[in-house]
Structure formats: C-alpha cells, structure tokens
Short mmCIF file of C-alpha atoms in Angstrom, two decimals:
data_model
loop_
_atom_site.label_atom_id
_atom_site.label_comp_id
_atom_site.label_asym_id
_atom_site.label_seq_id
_atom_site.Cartn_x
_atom_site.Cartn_y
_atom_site.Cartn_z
CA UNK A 17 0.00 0.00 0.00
CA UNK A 18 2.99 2.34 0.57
CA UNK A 19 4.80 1.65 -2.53
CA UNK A 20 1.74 2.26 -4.63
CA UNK A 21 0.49 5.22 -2.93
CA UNK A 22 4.82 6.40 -3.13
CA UNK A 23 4.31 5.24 -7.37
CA UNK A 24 0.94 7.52 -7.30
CA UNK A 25 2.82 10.31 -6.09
CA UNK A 26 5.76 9.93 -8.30
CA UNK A 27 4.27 9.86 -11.38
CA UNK A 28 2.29 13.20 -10.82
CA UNK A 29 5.20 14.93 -9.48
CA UNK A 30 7.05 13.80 -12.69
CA UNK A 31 4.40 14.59 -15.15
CA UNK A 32 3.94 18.07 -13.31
CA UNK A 33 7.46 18.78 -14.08
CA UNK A 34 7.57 17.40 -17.95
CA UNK A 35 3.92 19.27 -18.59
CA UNK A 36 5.76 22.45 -16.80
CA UNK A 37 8.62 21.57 -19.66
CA UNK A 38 7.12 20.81 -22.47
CA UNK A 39 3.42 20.61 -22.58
CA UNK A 40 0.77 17.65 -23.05
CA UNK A 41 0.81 16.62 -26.05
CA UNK A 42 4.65 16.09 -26.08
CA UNK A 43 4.38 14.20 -23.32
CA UNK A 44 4.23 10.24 -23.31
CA UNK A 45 3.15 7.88 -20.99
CA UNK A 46 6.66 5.50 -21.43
CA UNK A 47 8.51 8.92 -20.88
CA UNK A 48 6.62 9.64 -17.64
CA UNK A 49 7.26 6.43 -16.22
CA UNK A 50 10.68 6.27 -17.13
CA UNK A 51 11.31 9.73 -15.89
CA UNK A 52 9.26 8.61 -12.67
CA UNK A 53 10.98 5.17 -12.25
CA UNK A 54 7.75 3.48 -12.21
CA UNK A 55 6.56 0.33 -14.56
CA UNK A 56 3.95 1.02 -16.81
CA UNK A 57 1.21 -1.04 -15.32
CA UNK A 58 1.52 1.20 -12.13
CA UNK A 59 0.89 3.82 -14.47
CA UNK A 60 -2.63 2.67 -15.44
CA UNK A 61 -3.38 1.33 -12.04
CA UNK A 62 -3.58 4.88 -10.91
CA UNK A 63 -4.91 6.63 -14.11
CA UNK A 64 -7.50 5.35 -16.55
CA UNK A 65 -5.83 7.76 -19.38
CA UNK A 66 -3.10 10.59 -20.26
CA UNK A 67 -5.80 12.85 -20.08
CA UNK A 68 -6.96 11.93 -16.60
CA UNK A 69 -3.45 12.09 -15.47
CA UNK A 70 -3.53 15.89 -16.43
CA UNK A 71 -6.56 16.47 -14.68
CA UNK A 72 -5.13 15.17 -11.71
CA UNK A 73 -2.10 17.23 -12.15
CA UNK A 74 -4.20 20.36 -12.66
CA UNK A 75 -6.40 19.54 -9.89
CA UNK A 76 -3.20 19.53 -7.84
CA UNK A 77 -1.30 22.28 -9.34
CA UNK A 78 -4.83 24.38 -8.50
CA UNK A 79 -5.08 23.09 -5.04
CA UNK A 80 -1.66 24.11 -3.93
CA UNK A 81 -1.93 27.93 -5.62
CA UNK A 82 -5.67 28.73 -4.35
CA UNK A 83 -4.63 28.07 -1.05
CA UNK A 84 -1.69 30.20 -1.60
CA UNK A 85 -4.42 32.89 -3.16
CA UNK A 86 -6.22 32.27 -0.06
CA UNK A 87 -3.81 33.43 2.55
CA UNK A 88 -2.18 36.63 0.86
CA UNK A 89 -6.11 37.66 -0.19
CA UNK A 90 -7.61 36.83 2.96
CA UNK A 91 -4.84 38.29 5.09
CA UNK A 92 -4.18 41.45 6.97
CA UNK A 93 -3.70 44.55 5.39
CA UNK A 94 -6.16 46.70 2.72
CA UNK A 95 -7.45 45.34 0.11
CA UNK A 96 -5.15 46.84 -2.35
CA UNK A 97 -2.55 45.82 -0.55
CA UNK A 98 -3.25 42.12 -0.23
CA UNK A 99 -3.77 42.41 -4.18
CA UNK A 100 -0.10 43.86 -4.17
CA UNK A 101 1.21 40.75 -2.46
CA UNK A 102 -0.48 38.24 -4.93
CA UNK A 103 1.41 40.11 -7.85
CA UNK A 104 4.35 40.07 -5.84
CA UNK A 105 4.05 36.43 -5.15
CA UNK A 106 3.19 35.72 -8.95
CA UNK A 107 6.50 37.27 -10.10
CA UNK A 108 8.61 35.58 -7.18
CA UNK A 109 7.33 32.36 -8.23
CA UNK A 110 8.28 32.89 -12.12
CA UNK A 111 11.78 33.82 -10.77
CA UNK A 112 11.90 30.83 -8.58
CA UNK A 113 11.38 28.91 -11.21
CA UNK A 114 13.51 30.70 -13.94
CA UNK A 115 16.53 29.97 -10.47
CA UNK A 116 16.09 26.29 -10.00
CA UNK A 117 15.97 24.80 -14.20
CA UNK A 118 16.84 27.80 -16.05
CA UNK A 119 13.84 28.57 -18.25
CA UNK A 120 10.53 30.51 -17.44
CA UNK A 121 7.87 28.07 -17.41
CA UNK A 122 4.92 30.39 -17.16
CA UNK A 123 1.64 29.58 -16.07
CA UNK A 124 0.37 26.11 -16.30
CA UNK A 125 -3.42 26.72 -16.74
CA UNK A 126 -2.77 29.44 -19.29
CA UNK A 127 -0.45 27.15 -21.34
CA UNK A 128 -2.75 24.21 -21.22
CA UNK A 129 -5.58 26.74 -22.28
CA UNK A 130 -3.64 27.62 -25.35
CA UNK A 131 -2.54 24.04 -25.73
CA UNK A 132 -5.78 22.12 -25.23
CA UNK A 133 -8.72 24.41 -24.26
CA UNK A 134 -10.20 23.46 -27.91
CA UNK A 135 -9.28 19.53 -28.05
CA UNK A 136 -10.60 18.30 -24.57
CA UNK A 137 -13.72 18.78 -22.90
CA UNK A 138 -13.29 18.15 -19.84
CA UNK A 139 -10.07 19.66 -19.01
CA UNK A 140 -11.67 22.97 -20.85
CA UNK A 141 -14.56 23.32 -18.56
CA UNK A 142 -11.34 22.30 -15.46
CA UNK A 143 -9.59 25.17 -16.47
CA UNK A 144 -12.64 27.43 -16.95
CA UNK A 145 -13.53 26.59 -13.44
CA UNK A 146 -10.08 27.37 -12.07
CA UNK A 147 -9.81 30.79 -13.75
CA UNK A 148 -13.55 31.54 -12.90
CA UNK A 149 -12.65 31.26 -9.14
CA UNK A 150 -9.23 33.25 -9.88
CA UNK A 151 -11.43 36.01 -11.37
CA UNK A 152 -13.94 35.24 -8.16
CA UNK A 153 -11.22 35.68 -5.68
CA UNK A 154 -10.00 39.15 -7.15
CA UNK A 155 -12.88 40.49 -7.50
CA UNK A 156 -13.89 40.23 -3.81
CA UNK A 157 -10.82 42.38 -3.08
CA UNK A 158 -11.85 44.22 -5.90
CA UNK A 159 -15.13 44.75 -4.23
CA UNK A 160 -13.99 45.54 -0.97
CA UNK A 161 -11.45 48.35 -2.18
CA UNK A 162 -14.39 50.07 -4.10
CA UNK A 163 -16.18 49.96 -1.16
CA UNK A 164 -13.28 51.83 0.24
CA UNK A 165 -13.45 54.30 -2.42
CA UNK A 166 -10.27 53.62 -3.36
CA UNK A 167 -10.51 52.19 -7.07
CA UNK A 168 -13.27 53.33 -9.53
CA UNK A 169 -14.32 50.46 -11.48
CA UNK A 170 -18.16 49.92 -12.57
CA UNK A 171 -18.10 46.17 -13.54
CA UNK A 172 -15.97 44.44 -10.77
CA UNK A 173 -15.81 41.05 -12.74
CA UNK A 174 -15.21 42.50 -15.93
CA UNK A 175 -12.16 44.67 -14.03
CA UNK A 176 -11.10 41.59 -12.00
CA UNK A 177 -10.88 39.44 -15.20
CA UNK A 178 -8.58 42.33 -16.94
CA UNK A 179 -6.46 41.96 -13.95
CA UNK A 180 -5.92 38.31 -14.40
CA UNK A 181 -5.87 38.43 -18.33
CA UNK A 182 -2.80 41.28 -17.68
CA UNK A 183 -0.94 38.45 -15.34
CA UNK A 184 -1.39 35.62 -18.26
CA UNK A 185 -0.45 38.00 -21.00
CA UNK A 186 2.86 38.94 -18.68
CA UNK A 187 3.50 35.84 -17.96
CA UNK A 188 3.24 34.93 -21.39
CA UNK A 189 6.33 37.86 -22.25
CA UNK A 190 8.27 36.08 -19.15
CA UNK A 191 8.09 33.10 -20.78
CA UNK A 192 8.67 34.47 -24.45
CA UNK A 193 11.76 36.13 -23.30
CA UNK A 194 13.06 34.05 -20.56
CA UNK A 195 12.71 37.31 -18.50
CA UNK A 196 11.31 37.88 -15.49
CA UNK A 197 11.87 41.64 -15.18
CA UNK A 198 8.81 42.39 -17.10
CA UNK A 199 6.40 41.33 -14.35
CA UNK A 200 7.29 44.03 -12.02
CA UNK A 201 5.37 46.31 -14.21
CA UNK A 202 1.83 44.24 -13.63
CA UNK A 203 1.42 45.99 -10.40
CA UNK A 204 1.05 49.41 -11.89
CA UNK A 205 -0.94 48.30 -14.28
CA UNK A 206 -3.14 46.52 -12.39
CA UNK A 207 -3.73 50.03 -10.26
CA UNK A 208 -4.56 51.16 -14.35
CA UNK A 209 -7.10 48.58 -14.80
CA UNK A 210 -8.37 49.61 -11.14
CA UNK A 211 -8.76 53.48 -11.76
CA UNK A 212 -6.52 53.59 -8.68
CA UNK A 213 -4.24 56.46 -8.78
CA UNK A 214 -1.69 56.33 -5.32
CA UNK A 215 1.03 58.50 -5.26
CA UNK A 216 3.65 56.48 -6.43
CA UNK A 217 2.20 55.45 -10.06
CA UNK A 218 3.41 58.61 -11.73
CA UNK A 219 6.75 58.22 -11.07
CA UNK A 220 7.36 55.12 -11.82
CA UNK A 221 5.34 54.01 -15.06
CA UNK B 20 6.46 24.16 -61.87
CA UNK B 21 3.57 25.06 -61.27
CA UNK B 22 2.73 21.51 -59.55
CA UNK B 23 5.44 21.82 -57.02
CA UNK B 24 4.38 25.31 -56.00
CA UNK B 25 0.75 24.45 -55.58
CA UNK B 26 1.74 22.01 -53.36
CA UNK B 27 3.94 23.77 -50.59
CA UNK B 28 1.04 26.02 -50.49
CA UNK B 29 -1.28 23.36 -49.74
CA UNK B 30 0.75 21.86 -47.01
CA UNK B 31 1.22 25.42 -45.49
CA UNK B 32 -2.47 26.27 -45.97
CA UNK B 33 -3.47 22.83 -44.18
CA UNK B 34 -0.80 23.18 -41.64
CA UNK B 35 -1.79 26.50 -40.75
CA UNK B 36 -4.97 25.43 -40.02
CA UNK B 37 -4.10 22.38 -38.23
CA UNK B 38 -1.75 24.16 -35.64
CA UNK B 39 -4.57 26.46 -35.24
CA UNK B 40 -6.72 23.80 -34.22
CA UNK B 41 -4.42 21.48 -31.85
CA UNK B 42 -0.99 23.21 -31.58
CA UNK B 43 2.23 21.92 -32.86
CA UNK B 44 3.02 18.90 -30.63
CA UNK B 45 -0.09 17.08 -31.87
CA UNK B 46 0.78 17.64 -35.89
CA UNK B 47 2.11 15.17 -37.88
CA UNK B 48 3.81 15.08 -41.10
CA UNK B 49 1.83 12.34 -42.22
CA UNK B 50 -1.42 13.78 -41.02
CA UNK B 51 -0.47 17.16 -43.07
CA UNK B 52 -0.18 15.51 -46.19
CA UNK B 53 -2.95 13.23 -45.81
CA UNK B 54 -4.92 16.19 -45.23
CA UNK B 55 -3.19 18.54 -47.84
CA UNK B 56 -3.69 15.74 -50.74
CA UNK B 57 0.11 16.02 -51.44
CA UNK B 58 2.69 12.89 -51.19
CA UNK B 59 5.11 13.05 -48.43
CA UNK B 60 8.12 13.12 -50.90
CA UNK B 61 6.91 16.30 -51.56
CA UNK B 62 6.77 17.59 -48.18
CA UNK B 63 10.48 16.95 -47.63
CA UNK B 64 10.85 18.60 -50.81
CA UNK B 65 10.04 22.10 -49.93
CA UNK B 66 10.47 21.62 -45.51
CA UNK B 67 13.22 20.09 -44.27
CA UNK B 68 11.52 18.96 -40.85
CA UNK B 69 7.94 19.81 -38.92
CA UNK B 70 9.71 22.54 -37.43
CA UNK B 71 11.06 24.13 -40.77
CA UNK B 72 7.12 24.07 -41.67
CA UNK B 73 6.17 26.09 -38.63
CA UNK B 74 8.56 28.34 -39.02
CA UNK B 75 6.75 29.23 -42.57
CA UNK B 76 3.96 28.87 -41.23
CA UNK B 77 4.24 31.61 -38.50
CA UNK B 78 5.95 33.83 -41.02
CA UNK B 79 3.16 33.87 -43.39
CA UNK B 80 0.59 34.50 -40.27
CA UNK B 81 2.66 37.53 -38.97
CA UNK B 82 3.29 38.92 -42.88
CA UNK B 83 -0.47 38.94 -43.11
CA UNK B 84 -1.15 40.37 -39.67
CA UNK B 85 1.44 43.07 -39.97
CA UNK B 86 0.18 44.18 -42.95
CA UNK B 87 -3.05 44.64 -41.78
CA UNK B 88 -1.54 46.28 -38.28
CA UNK B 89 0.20 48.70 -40.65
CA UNK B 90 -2.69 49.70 -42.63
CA UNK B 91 -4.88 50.45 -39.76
CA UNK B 92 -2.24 51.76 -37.34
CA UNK B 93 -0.96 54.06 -40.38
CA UNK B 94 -4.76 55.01 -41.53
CA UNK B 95 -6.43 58.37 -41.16
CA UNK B 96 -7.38 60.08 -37.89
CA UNK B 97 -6.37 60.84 -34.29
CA UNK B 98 -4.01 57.94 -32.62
CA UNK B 99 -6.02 56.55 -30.45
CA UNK B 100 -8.89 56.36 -32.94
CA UNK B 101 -6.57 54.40 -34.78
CA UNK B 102 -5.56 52.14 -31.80
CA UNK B 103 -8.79 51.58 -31.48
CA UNK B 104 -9.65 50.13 -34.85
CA UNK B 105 -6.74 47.70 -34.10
CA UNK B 106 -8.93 46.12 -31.15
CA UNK B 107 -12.19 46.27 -33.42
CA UNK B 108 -10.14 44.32 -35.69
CA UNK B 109 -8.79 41.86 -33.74
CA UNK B 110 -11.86 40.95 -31.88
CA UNK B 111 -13.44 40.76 -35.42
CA UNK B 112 -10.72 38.24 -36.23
CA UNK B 113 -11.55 35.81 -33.68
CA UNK B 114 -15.60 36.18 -34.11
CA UNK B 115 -15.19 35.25 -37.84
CA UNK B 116 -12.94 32.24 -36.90
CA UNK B 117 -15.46 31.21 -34.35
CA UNK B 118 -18.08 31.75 -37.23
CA UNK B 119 -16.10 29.89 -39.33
CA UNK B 120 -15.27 26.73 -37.78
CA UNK B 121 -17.39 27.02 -34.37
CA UNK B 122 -13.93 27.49 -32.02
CA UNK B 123 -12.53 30.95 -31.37
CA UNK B 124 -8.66 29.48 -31.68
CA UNK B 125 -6.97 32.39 -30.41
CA UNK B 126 -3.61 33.95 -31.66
CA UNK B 127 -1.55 31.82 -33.31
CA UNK B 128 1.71 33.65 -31.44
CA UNK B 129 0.99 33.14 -27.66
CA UNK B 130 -0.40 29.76 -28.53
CA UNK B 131 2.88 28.90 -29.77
CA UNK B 132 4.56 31.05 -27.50
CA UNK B 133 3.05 29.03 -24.28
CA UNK B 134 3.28 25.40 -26.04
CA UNK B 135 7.10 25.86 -28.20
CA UNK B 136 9.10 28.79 -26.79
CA UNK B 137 10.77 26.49 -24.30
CA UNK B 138 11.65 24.19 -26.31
CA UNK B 139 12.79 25.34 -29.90
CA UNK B 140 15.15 28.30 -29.56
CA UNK B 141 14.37 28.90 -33.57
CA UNK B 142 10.73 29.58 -32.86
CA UNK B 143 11.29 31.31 -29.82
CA UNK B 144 13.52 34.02 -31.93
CA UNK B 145 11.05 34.15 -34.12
CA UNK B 146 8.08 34.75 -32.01
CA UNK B 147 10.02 36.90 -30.11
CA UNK B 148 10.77 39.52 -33.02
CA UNK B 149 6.91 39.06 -33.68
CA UNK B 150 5.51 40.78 -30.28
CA UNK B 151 8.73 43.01 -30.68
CA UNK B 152 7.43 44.53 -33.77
CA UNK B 153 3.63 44.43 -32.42
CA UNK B 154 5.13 45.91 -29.04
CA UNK B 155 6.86 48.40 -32.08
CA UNK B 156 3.78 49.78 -33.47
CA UNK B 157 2.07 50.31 -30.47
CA UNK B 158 4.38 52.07 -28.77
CA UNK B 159 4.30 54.51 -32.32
CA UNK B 160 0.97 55.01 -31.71
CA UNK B 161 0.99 55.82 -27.85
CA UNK B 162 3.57 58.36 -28.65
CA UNK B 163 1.75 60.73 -30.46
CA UNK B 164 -0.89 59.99 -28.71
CA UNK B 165 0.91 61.54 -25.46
CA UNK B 166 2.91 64.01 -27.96
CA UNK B 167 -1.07 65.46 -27.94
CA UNK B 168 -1.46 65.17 -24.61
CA UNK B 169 -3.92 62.69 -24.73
CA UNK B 170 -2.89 59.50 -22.72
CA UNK B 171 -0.73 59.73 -19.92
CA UNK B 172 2.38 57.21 -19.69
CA UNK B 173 6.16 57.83 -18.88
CA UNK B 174 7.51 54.49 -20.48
CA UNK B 175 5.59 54.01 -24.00
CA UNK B 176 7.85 50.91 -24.18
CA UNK B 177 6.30 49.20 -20.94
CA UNK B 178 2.46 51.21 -21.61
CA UNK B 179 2.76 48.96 -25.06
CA UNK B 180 3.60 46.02 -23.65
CA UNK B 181 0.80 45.91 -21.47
CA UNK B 182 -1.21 46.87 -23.97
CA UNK B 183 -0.24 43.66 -25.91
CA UNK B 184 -0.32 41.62 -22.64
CA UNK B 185 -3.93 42.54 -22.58
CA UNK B 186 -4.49 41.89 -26.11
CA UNK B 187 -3.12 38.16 -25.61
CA UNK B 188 -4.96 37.51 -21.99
CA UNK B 189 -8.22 38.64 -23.03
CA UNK B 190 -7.72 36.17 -26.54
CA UNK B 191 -6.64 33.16 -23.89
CA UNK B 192 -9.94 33.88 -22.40
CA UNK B 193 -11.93 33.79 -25.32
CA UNK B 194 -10.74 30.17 -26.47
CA UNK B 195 -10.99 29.03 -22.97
CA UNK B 196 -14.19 29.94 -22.75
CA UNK B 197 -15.00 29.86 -26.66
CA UNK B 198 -16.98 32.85 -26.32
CA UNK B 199 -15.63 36.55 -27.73
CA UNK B 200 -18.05 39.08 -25.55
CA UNK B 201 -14.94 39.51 -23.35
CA UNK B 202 -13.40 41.26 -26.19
CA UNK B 203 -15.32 44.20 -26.00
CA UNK B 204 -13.90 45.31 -22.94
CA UNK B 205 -10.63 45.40 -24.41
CA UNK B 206 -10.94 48.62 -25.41
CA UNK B 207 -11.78 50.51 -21.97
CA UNK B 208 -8.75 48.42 -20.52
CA UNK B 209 -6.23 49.53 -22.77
CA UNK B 210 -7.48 52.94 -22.31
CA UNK B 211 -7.47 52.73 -18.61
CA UNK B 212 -3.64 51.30 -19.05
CA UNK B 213 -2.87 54.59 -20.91
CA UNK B 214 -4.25 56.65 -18.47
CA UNK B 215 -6.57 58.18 -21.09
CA UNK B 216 -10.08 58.80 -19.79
CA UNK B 217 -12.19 59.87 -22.68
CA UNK B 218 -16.20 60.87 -21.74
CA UNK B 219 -17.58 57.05 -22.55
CA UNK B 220 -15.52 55.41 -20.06
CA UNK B 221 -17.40 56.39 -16.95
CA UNK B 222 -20.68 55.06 -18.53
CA UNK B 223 -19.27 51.96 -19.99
CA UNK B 224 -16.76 50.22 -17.78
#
C-alpha cells in the first residue's frame, strides 16, 4: 500500500514537471514512467488515461496555488494591498522557477488553455472553473477596495478578469523572453485597470 | 512548376490550419499531407523537418497580420482612434474564426509562445521579433498619442507592452471559454492602461 500510494505520487510529481517543460501533447506515458521510475502497469493502475493524469495534475497544481491565493487575499492589510502581495508572489514564483531549471515556465493553466482548451472537454470546462474562481477571488478584493473608495471600477468582474488576463499575457512575455523583469510592471498596471491612482504610479510608469 | 508550387502552399495552408486547431506537438507530417492531398516526398521537398514548416507557417501568419496592423495603425485620424480600430479588428478576427469553424482558436503567437518557446530556440527568436514589432507599433501610436497630450504614460515601451499583454490575456480567455463578448472590454482596458479617460468610459466600464 505504501509503494503504490509512493508510485501515485511519483508519477504526478514527474508529469507536473515534464507538462511544466514541455506541454501535453509532447508528453508520453513511457517517458513519464521512465522519468518517474515506475513500470507502466503502475501507471494505469492509478490513471484510466493521459488525459486523466492531467486532470489530476491540474487539480493539484490548483489546489496548492488557491490556497496560496487564499492566505495573501484573505490576510491582513487593505485590500489593495493584499492584491499587491499576490502580484508580488506571482513574479517571485516565475523567478523561482527561472533559479532552479533555467527557463521561465509560465503559467500552467494558461499554457494548457492555449494548448488544449479546444481539443478536450473536460479539461476545458477544469480550467474554466479554475480561472472563474481566480477572477472570483480578485474580484472580492476588488469589491472591498471600491467599497473603500479607493478604485473606480463599474463592472468588478469585468475589471477583476482584466487583472488576471494582464498576469497571463505577462506571464506569457516572461516566458517568451526568458525574463522575469517584465512582471514588475503588472502591479502598476493593475492600479490602471483599477482606476486607482496612489502617489507612487506617476513616477514610476 | 507550377505543380510543385501548388503544393507547398497546400501543405502550409493545411498546416496552418491544423496548428490552429491542436498546436504543434499534436501535428504530424503524415497527417499534413494526408490532409493537404500532397505525397510526403513532396513535403520533404520544400520543408526540411515539422519545425522548418512552422517556421513558414508563422511567417506567413505575422506577414499577413502586420500588414493589416500597418494599414490600420498608419490610416487616417487621431491615434487613439486608430488604436482603437486595431482592437475592433482583432476581436473581429476571432468572431469570424469562431463563425467559421465554431472554435474561437486564439492567436496563433501566444499559442505557440506558451506550447514551443521552451523548447525550440528557432521559434522562440522568431516569435520573439513578432511581439517586438507588435510591441513596435504600439508604442508609435501611444507616442503621439501623449505628444497630444492625450494619454498619460512615462515608459511608451512598458504602456505597449501591457497593452499587448492585454491583447493576448483577453484572446486566452476567449478560447478558454470559446466565447468573444470579453473582447469588448478590451478597449476601456487599454485605455485605462494609458491613463486616457475619454467621456464614454465612466458610462461603460
């Protein structure tokens, strides 16, 4: 029961890494289990498919950073502040990774929405789920900060999905150019997006 | 002659259509020139590998789209009139491909970008010259935009790349969710990332 649980566990952090790499549809199950050190029946003891192996690596991937979302957004602080935090988290992350294997690997829900979105159902309406409660989660902050009268939006979903769709598109140039620096800018333009104007903005964009 | 050339474009035609629908890992050679009617001798005839092919490929996408970038960017009328066109377009663009063949596929750059850029230094030169020259001819048009005092940003470099990022978060969302509406809030974003805050805004966003 140990080993199998320990073969379970292997082969999702090894297919986490070689998605995070190189995608799904590069990806092969005698690769994964190779990589993994696991035989191949293990491999379909555990997962019916390729594709349901991906789900469970989203599904994990997504549990780990909405409890991560969690904390910094329910924390202390404003509410533009705790929004400052997540961007400031999203960047470290993207340099973290960039540190330990050299490339930017970007963001793995918005690179299997480019990759798959239109070829699999079910991981489609995953990933819409996952960036529905993304937008959800922002705009609750965004909410509370207009509340505060400190941004000026009208929609707060339609605002709160800009804000996300500016971290994918960054994260998209990070990857593109290896380069991290870029993202230090989304916090700015985030306070754009917002109508927020503090002090600081004009000096620095 | 005339044969050989008909061919090549029917494997880049079919191609290009393919790696709109399912991305590049999930083409094959084969599969291309089943599709494109043409024999496979002739396939290694004019492209010396699958990657030499998507290399074309995204230079015949970005030769088209530039072109029509520089007719509207270069048009008649005030800058950000002209900017604005730009978004009309490009949300036009993905509502006729959605009318077309009943998926909104997205840009064919950040797909690529997000599923190749780690992996094929080639393409990743390539694409990255591609949002250079898009980040390019934005940035143009923000200039004299703020040369007549109408938007307000100190780094036109970084105000255009944001612009972009918006451009290519806002498309991600539209194939994820296979639904363009999103796209018509482009528009107010970018203007909010410019700091320009013409009369409309306050009603709209």
């Amino acid at each position: 029961m140990g080993r199998t649980s320990d073969a379970r566990e292997k082969i999702l952090t090894t297919a986490r890494r070689l998605i995070e790499l190189n995608g799904y549809s590069a990806l092969g199950v005698a690769e994964i289990c190779k990589a993994a050190g696991v035989p191949k029946g293990s491999f379909y003891y555990f997962f019916e498919s390729k594709e349901a192996l991906v789900r469970a690596v989203i599904d994990e991937e997504w549990t780990e950073e909405r409890d991560g979302w969690k904390v910094i957004l329910g924390g202390d602080g404003a509410p533009l502040e705790r929004l400052r935090r997540l961007f400031e988290a999203t960047a470290a992350e993207q340099r973290a990774g960039k540190q330990s294997c050299g490339t930017v690997s970007g963001c793995m829900f918005g690179n299997l929405t480019l990759e798959l979105s239109n070829r699999t159902e079910p991981i489609r309406v995953r990933l819409q789920e996952i960036f529905d409660a993304q937008v959800g989660m922002v705009r609750s902050v965004v909410e509370e900060a207009r509340e505060r009268g400190e941004v000026t939006v009208a929609d707060s979903t339609a605002a709160a999905r800009a804000v996300v769709a500016q971290i994918e598109g960054q994260v998209l140039f990070a990857k593109l150019y290896n380069d991290t620096q870029g993202l230090d800018t989304m916090w700015l333009n985030c306070l754009a997006l917002l109508g927020a104007r503090p002090p600081e903005r004009a000096a620095a964009v």
